[in-house]
Coordinates of C-alpha atoms in Angstrom, one line a residue:
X11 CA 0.0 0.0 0.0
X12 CA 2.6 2.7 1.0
X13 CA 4.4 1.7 -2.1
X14 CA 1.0 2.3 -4.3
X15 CA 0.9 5.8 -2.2
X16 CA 4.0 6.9 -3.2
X17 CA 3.7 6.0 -6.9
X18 CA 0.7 7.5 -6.9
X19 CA 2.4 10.3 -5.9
X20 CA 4.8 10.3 -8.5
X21 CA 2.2 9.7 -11.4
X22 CA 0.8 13.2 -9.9
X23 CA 4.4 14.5 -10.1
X24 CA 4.7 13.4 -14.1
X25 CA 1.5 15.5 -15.0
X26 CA 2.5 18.8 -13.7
X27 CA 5.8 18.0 -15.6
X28 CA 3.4 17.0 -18.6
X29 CA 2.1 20.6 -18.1
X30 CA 4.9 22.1 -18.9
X31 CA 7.1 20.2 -20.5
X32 CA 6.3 18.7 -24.7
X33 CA 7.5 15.5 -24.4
X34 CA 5.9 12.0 -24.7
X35 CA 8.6 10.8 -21.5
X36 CA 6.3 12.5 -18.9
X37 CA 3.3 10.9 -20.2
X38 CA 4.8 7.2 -20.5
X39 CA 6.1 8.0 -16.8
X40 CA 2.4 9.0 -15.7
X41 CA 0.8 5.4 -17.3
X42 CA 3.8 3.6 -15.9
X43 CA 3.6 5.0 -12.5
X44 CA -0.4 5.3 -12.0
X45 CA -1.8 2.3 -14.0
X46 CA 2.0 -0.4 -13.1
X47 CA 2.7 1.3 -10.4
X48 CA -0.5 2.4 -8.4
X49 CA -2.4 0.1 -10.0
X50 CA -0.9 -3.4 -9.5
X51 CA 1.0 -2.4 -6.3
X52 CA -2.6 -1.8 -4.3
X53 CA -4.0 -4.7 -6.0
X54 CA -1.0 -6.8 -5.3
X55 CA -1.4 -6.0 -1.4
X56 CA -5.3 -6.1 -1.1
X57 CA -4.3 -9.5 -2.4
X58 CA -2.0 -10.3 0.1
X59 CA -4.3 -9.5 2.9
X60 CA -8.0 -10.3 1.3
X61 CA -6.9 -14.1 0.4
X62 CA -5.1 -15.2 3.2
X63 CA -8.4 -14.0 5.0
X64 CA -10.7 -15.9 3.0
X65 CA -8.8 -19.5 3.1
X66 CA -8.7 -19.1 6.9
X67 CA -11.9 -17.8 7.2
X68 CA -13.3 -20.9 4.9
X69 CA -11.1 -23.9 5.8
X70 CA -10.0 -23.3 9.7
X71 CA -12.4 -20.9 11.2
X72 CA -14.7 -23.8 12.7
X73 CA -11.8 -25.6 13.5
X74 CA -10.4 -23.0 16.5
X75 CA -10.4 -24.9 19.6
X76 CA -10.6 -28.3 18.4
X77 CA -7.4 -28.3 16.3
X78 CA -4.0 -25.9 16.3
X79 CA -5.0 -23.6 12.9
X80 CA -2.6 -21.3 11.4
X81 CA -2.5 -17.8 11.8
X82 CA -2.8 -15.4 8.3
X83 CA 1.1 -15.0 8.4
X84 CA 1.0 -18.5 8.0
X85 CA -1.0 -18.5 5.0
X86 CA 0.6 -15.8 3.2
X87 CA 4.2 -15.5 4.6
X88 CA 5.7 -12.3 4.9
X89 CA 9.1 -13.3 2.7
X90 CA 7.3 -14.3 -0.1
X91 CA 5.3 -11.5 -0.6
X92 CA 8.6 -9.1 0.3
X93 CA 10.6 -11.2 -2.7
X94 CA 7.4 -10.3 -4.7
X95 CA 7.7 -6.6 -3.6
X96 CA 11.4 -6.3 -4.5
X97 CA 10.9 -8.0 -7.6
X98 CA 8.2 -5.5 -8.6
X99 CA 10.1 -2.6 -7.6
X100 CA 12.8 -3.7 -9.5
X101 CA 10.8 -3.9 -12.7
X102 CA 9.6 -0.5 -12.3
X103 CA 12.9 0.9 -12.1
X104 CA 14.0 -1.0 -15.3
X105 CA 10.7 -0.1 -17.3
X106 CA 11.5 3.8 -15.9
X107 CA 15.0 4.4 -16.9
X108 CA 14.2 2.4 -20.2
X109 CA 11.3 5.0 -20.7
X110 CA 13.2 7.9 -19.6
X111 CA 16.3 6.8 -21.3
X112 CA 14.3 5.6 -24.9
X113 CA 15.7 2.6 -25.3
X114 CA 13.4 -0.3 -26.7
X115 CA 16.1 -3.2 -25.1
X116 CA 15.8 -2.2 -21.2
X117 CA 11.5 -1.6 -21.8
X118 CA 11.7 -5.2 -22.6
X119 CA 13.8 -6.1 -20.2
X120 CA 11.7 -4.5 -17.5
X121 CA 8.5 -5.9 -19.3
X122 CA 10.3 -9.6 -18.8
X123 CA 10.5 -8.8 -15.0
X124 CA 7.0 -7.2 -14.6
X125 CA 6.3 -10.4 -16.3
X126 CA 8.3 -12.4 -13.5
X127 CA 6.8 -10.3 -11.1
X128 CA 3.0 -11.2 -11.8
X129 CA 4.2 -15.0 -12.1
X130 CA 5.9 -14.6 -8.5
X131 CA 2.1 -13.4 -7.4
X132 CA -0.3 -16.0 -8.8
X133 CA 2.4 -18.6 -7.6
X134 CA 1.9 -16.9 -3.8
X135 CA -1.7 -17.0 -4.7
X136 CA -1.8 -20.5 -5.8
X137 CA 0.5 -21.6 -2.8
X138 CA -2.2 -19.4 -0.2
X139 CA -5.2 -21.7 -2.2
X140 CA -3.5 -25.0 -2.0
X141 CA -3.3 -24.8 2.4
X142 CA -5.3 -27.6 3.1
X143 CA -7.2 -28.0 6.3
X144 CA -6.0 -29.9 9.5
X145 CA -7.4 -33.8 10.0
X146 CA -10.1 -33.4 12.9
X147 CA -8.8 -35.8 16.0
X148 CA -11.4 -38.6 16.5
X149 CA -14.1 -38.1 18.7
X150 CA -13.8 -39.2 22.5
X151 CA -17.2 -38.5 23.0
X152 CA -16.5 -36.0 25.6
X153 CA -18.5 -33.9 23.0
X154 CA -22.0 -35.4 22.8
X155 CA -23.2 -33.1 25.1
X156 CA -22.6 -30.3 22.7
X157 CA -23.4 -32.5 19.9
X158 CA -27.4 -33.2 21.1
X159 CA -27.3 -29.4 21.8
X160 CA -26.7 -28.1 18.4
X161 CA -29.0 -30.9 16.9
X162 CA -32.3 -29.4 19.1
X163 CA -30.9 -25.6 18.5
X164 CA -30.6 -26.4 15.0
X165 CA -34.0 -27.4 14.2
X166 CA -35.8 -25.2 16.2
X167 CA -36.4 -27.3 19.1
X168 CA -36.0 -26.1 22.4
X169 CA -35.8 -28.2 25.8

């Protein structure tokens, strides 16, 4: 999110210089900065909180208490998604001084790590997807109590 901020920021920065400067850099900067930049750098972290959420939510939630479940860092570790981060950065850099430098070689170069980037972010995805859920320990039944409970409570019946 900071990240997004700042470049953001800096896509703000390249139109003023749009405004008074002629030349096409300042307006590859602005795309590069507000729709790369901004744009897949929020994305990328809503995604890094929103679906480690979900898969805990959805596959250990009802599980608390009866089972050790991970926590969200567990789900989406923090050194993946930082080897993500500097990956991105790094193709923003590349794709900038190709832009502000004009040369076709180092855009492609940076499009090639954006590229790796992206692939480094559906992997995480993929990874945070694939957590399977704990095996439930078998039943004592120190439990049936609960058990005939929720049954009655369930259907509407009440003792």
């Amino acid at each position: 999110w900071q990240t997004g901020l700042l470049l953001l920021l800096m896509s703000l920065v390249s139109v003023l210089l749009i405004l008074f400067f002629d030349s096409s850099v300042f307006i590859f900067l602005f795309g590069l900065f507000f729709i790369v930049g901004y744009g897949l750098a929020i994305t990328s972290g809503m995604l890094y909180k929103i679906v480690p959420f979900l898969v805990w939510f959805h596959r250990f939630s009802l599980l608390i208490g009866k089972v050790d479940v991970p926590l969200m860092k567990d789900i989406s570790p923090d050194r993946t998604a930082r080897k993500h981060w500097k990956v991105f950065i790094a193709a923003l850099i590349i794709l900038a001084v190709g832009v502000i430098v004009d040369v076709s070689f180092i855009v492609r170069a940076g499009g090639v790590v954006l590229t790796v980037s992206s692939g480094m972010l559906m992997v995480n995805l993929i990874n945070m997807v694939k957590m399977k859920a704990p095996e439930l320990p078998e039943d004592d039944g120190s439990m049936d109590m609960f058990k005939d409970f929720s049954q009655h409570s369930l259907h509407g019946n009440s003792r």
